[in-house]
Coordinates of C-alpha atoms and ligand atoms in Angstrom, one line a residue:
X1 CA -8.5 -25.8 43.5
X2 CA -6.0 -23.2 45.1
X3 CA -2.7 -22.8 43.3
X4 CA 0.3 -22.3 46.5
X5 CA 1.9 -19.3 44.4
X6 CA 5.1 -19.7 47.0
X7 CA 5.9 -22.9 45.3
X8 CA 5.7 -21.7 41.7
X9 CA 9.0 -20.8 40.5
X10 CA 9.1 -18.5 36.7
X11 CA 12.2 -16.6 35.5
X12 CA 11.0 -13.4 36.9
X13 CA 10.8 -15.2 40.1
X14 CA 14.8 -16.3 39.9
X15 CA 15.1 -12.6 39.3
X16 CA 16.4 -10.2 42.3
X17 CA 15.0 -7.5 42.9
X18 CA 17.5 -5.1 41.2
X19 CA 17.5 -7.8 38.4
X20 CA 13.7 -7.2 37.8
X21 CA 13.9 -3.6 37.7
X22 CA 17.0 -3.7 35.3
X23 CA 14.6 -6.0 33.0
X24 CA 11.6 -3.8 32.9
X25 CA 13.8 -0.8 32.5
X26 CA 15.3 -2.3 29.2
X27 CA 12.3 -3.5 28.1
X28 CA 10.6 -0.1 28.5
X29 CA 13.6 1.8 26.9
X30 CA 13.0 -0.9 23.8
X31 CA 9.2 -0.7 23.6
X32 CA 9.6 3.7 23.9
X33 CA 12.4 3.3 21.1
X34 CA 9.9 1.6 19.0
X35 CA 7.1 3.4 19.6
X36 CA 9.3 6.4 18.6
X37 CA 10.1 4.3 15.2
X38 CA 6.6 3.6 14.5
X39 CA 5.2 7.0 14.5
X40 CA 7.9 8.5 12.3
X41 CA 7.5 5.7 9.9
X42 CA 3.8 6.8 9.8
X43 CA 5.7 9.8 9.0
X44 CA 7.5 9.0 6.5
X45 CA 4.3 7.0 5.1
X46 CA 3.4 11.0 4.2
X47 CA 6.7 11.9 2.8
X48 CA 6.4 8.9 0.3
X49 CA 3.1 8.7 -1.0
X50 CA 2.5 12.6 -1.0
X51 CA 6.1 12.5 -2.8
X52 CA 7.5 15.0 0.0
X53 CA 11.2 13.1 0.0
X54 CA 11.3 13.5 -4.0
X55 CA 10.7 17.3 -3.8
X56 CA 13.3 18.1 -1.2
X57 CA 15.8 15.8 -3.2
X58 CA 15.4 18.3 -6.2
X59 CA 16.4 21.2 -4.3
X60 CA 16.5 23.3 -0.4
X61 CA 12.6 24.4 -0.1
X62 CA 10.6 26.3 2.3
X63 CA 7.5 25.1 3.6
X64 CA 5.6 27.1 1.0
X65 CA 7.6 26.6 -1.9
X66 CA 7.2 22.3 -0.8
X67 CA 3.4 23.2 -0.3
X68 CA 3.3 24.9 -4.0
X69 CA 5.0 21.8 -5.6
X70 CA 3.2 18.9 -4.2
X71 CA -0.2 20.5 -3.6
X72 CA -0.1 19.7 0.1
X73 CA -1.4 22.4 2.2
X74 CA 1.1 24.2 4.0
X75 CA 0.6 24.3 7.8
X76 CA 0.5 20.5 7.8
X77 CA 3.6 20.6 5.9
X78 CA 5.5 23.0 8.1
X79 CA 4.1 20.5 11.1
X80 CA 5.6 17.7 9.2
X81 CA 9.1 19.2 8.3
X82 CA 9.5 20.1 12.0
X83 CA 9.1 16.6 13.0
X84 CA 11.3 15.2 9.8
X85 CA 14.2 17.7 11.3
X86 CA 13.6 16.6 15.2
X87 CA 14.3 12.9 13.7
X88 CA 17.3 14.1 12.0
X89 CA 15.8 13.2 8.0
X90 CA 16.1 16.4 7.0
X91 CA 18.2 20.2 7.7
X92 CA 16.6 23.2 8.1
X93 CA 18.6 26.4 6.9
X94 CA 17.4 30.3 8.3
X95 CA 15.4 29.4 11.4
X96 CA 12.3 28.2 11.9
X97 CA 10.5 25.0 10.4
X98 CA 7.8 27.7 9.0
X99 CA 10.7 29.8 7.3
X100 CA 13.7 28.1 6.9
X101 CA 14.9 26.2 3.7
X102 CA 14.4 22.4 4.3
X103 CA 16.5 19.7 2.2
X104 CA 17.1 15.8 3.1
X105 CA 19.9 15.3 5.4
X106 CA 23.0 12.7 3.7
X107 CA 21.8 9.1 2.9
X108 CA 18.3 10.1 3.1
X109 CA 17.4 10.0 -0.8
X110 CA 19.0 6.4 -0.8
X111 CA 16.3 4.8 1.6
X112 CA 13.7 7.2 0.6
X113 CA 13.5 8.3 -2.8
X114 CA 15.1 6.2 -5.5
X115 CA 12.9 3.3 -5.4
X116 CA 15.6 1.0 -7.1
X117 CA 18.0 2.1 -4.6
X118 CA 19.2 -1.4 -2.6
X119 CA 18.5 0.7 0.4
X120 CA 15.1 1.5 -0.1
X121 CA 13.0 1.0 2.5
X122 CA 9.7 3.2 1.7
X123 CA 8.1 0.1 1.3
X124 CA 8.4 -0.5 5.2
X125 CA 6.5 2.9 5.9
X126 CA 3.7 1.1 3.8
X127 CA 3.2 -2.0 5.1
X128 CA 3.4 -0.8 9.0
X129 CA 0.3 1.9 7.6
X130 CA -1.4 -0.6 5.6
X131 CA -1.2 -3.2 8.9
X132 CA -2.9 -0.6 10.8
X133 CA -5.4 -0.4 8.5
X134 CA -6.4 -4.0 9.0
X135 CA -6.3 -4.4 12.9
X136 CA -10.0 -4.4 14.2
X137 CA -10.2 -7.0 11.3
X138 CA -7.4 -9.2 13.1
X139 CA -8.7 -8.8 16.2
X140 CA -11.7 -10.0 14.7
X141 CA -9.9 -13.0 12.8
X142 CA -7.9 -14.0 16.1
X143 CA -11.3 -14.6 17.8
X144 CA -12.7 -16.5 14.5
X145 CA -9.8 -18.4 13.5
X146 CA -10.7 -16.9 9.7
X147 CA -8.5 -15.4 7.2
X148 CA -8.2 -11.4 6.4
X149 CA -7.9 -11.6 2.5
X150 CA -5.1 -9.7 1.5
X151 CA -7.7 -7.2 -0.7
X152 CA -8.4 -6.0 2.5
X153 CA -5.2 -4.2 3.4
X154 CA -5.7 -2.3 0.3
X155 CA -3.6 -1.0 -2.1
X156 CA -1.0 0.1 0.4
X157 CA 0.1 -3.0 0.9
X158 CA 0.4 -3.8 -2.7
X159 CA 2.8 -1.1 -2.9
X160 CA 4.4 -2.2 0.1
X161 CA 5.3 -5.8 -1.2
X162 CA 6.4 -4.6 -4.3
X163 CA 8.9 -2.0 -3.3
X164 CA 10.1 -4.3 -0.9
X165 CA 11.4 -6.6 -2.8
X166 CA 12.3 -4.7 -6.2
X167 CA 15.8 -3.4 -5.1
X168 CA 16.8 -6.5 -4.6
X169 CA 15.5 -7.9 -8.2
X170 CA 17.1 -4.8 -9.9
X171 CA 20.2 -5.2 -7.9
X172 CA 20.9 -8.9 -7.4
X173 CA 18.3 -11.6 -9.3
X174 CA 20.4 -11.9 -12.7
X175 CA 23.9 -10.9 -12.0
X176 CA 24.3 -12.3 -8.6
X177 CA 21.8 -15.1 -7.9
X178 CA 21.0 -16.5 -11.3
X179 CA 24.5 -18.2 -11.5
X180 CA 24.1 -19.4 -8.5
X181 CA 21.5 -21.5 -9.5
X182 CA 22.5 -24.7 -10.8
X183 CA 21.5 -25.0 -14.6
X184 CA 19.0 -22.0 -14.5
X185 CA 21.5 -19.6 -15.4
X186 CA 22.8 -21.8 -19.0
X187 CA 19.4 -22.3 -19.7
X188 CA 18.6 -19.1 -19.5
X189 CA 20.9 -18.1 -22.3
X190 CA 18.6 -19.8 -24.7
X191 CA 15.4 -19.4 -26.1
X192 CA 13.5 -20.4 -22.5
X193 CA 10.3 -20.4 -20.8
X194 CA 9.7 -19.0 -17.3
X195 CA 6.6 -18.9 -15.0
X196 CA 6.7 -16.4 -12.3
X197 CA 4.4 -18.0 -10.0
X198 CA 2.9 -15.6 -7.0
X199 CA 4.6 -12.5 -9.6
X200 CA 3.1 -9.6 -7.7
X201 CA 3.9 -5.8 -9.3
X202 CA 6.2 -8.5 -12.2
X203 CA 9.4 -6.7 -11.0
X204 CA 10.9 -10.3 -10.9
X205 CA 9.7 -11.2 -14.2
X206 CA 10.4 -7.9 -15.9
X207 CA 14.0 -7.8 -14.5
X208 CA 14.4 -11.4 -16.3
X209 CA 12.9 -10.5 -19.3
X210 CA 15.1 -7.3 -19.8
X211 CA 18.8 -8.7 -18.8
X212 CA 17.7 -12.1 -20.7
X213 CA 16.7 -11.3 -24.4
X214 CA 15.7 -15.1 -25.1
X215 CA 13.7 -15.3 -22.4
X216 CA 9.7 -15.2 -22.1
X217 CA 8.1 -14.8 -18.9
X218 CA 4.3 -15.9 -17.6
X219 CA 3.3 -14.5 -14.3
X220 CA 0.3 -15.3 -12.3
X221 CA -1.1 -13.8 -9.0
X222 CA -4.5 -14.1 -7.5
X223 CA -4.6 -10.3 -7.0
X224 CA -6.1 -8.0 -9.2
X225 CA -4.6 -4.9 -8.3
X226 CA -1.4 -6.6 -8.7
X227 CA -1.5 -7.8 -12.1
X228 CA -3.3 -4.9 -13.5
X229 CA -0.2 -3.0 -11.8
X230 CA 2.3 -5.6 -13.8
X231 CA 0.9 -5.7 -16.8
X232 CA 1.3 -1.6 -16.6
X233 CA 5.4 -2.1 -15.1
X234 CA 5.5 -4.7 -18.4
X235 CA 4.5 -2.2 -21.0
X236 CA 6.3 0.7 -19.4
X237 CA 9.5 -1.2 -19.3
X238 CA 9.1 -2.0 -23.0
X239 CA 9.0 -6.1 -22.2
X240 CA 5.0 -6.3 -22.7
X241 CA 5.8 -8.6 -25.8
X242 CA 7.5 -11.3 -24.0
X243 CA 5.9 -11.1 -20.6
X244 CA 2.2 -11.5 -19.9
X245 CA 0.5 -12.0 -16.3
X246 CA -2.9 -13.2 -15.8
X247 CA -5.0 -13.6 -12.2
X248 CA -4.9 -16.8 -11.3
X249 CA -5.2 -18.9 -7.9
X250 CA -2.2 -21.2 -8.0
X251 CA -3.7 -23.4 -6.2
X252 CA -6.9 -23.9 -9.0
X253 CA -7.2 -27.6 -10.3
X254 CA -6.3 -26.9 -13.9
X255 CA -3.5 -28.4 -16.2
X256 CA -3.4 -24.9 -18.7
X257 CA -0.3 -23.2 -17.5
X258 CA 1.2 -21.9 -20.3
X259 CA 4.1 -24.3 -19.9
X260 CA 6.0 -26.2 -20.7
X261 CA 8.3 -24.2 -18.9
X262 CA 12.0 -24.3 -18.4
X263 CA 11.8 -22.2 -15.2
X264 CA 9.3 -21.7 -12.5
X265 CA 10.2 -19.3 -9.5
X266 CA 8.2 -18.5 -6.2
X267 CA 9.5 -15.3 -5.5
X268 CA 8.7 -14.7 -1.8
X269 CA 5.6 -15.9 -2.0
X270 CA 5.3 -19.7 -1.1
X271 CA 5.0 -19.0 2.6
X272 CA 1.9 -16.8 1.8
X273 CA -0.2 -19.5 -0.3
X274 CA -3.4 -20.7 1.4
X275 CA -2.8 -24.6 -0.2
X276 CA 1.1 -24.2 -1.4
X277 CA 0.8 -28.4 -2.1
X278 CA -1.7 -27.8 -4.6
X279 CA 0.4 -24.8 -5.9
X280 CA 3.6 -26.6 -5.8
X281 CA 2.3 -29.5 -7.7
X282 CA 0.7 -27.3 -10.1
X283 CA 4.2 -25.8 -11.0
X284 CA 5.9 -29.4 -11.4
X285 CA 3.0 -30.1 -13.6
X286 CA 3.7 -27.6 -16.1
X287 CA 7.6 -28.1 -15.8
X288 CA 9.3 -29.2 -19.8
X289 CA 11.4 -32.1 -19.5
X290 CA 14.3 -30.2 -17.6
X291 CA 12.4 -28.2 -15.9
X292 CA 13.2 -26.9 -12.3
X293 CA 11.6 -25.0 -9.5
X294 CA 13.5 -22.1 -7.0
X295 CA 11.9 -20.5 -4.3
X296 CA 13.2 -17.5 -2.5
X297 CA 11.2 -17.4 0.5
X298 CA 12.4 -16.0 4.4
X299 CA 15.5 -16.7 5.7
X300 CA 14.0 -17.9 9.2
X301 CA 16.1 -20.0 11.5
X302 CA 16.0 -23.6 11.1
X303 CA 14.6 -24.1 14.3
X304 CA 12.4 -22.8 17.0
X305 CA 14.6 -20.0 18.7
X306 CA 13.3 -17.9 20.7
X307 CA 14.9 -14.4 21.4
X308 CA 15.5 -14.1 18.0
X309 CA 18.0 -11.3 16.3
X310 CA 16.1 -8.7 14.4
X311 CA 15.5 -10.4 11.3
X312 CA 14.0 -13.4 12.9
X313 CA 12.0 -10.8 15.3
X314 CA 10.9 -9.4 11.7
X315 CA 9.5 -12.7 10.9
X316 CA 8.1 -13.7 13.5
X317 CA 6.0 -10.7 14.2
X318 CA 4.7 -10.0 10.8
X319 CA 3.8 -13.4 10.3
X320 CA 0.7 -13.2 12.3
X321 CA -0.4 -9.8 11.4
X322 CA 0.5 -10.4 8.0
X323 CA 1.0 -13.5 6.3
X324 CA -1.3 -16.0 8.3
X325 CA -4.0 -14.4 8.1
X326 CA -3.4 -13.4 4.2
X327 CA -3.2 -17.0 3.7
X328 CA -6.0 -18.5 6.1
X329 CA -8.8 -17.7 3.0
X330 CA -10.6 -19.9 0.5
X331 CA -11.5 -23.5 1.2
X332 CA -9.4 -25.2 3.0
X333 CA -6.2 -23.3 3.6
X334 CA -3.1 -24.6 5.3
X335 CA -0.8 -21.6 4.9
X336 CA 3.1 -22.0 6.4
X337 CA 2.9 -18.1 7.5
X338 CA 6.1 -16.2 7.6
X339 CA 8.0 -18.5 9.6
X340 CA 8.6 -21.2 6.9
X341 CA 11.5 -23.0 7.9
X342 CA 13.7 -25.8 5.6
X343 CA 12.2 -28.8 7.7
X344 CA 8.4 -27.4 6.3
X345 CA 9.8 -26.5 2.6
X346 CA 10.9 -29.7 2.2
X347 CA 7.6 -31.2 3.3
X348 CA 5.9 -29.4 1.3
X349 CA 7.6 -30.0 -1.8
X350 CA 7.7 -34.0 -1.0
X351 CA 4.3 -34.0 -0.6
X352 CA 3.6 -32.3 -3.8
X353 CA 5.7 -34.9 -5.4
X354 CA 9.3 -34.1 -6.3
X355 CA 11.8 -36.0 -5.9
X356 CA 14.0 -33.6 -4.1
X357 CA 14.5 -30.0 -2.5
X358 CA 17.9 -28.8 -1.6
X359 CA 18.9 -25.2 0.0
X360 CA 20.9 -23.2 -2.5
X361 CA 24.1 -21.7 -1.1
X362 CA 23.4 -18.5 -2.0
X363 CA 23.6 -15.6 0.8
X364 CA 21.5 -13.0 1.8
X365 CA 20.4 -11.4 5.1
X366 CA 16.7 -12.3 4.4
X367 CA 16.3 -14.9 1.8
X368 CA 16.6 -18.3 1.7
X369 CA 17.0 -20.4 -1.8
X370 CA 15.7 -23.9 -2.5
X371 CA 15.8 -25.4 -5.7
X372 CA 13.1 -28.1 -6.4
X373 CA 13.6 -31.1 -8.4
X374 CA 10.4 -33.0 -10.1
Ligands
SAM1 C1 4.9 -11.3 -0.6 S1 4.1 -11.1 -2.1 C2 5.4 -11.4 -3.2 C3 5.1 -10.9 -4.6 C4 6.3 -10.9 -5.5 N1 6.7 -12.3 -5.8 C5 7.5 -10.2 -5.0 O1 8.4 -10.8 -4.6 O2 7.4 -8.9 -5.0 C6 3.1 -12.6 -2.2 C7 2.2 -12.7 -3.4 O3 1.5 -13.9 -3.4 C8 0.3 -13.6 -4.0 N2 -0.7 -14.7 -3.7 C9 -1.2 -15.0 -2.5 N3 -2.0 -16.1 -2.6 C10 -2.1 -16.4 -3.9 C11 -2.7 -17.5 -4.6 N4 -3.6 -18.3 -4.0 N5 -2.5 -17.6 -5.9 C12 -1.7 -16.7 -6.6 N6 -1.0 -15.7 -5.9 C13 -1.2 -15.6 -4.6 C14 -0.1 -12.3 -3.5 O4 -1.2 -11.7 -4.2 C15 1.2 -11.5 -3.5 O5 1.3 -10.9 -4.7

């Protein structure tokens, strides 16, 4: 069968000529912008794990003098410094990358050295490395239809996750969303049991556990790295005697989790789980008589939209690079991926058998609230 392409009408069709070329000329300007981005994130991947930023926060240093204090060697350093200068991360006083004094230009410690900073965003530089890492693997799972286990994108995306999302427990979890959760914040007060369900590095649960001195929290993750790293964060944080973590699938048939518990949060993590029914109705399971369960999970639109602003453009691309395939292991998986929108939360949580699931009204730029009632 021949296809009459004269009678086929697309949006690039409707376009005029000059139309077209306006298009492709944006979308080349967009795609060379990001390309731009990308490689000095991979930058900037260096400057954070080979603690580059932290040096030149101390002090102006040469390229020898950063060489000398981080053990890097020193012409890829001067190579590196030239590039953090051309992006406009850094000054350079007295000349030349290879002889001048190099220190972070304003803001710059803020995103890229205090880890608690709500502005941090070395944990982006991470995850875009640590996706790299991973890609012959997807191209692999996109043919299969299997899952990449997140194990796989090693322990850079560990890191990644955590830092993340640890700003925003420092910053905001007790004093500005607690009260905003409807009888989570009065129970709190009181001698009270939390589970931390899907805990990762146990920022979440170690923030709790600190500003709440009744309060003892149980955190479970299916990844070892990550609850080795918690149990470290715990002890280090002086909370190791009121919070414990343990590796644990949250979706295992079991009825031992160390509830009754007052609390049970699912701190970005819902949207990940290969079988979040069988996790949900876990949590309910080991809810005490008043129990509740929140989730923070994405702030996605409600509905389909394509052309999305930026956070939804977020979303939506590291959903299949990251998230479904993360959750498309074990037997059986039905992950929601990144894009978990209201209509699917509340499915979810009906079919795992509470009674109810309402949004929160509580406002951020990238999370969404739900509060789950058995
Ligand atoms: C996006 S991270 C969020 C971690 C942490 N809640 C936070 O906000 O930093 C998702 C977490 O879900 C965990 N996870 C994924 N599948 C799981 C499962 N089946 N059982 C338990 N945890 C799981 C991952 O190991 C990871 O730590």
């Amino acid at each position: 069968m021949t296809t009459d392409v004269t009678t086929v009408s697309s949006p690039i069709e409707a376009l005029t000529p000059t139309e077209a070329s306006a298009a492709t000329e944006a979308l080349t300007g967009r795609l060379f912008e990001a390309g731009v981005g990308a490689v000095e994130l991979l930058n900037i991947y260096l400057g954070v794990k080979l603690g580059l930023y932290s040096a030149l926060a101390t002090e102006p240093l040469t390229a020898a003098e950063l060489a000398r204090r981080t053990g890097c060697d020193e012409r890829y350093l001067v190579e590196w410094l030239q590039g953090q200068a051309v992006a406009g991360l850094t000054t350079v006083d007295g000349g030349e990358p290879a002889s001048g004094r190099h220190q972070l230009a304003p803001g710059v410690a803020a995103v890229l050295v205090d880890e608690t900073s709500p502005t941090y965003l070395g944990g982006l530089a991470l995850m875009l490395a640590a996706a790299g890492g991973v890609m012959p693997a997807l191209v692999q799972a996109f043919r299969t239809g299997e899952g990449v286990p997140y194990a796989h994108y090693g322990s850079d995306a560990v890191e990644a996750q955590a830092a993340l999302n640890r700003p925003a427990f420092v910053h905001d979890l007790v004093p500005n969303w607690l009260p905003q959760m409807p009888g989570v914040w009065e129970r709190l007060q009181t001698p009270a049991r939390v589970g931390d369900f899907g805990c990762g590095y146990g920022w979440s649960a170690i923030e709790l556990a600190t500003a709440l001195p009744a309060v003892r929290v149980t955190g479970f993750d299916s990844d070892d790295a990550s609850v080795a790293a918690a149990r470290r964060n715990a002890m280090a944080a002086g909370v190791a005697e009121r919070v414990t973590f343990e590796v644990r699938d949250l979706a295992e048939t079991r009825t031992d989790w160390g509830g009754p518990y007052d609390v049970i949060f699912f701190f970005e993590c819902l949207h990940d789980l290969p079988r979040p029914v069988e996790a949900l109705r876990n949590a309910r399971s080991a809810l005490g008589p008043k129990g509740t369960v929140i989730v923070m999970d994405e702030r996605v639109a409600e509905t389909f939209t394509a052309d999305g602003d930026l956070v939804e453009r977020l979303f939506a691309a590291a959903s299949p690079i990251w998230c479904l395939p993360q959750g498309r292991v074990g037997p059986d998986p039905r992950p929601v991926g990144t894009m978990m929108r209201p209509a699917a939360l509340h499915a979810l949580a009906a079919e795992a058998g509470y009674a109810r699931s309402e949004i929160l009204p509580i406002e951020h730029p990238t999370f969404r609230f739900y509060q789950l009632h058995p």
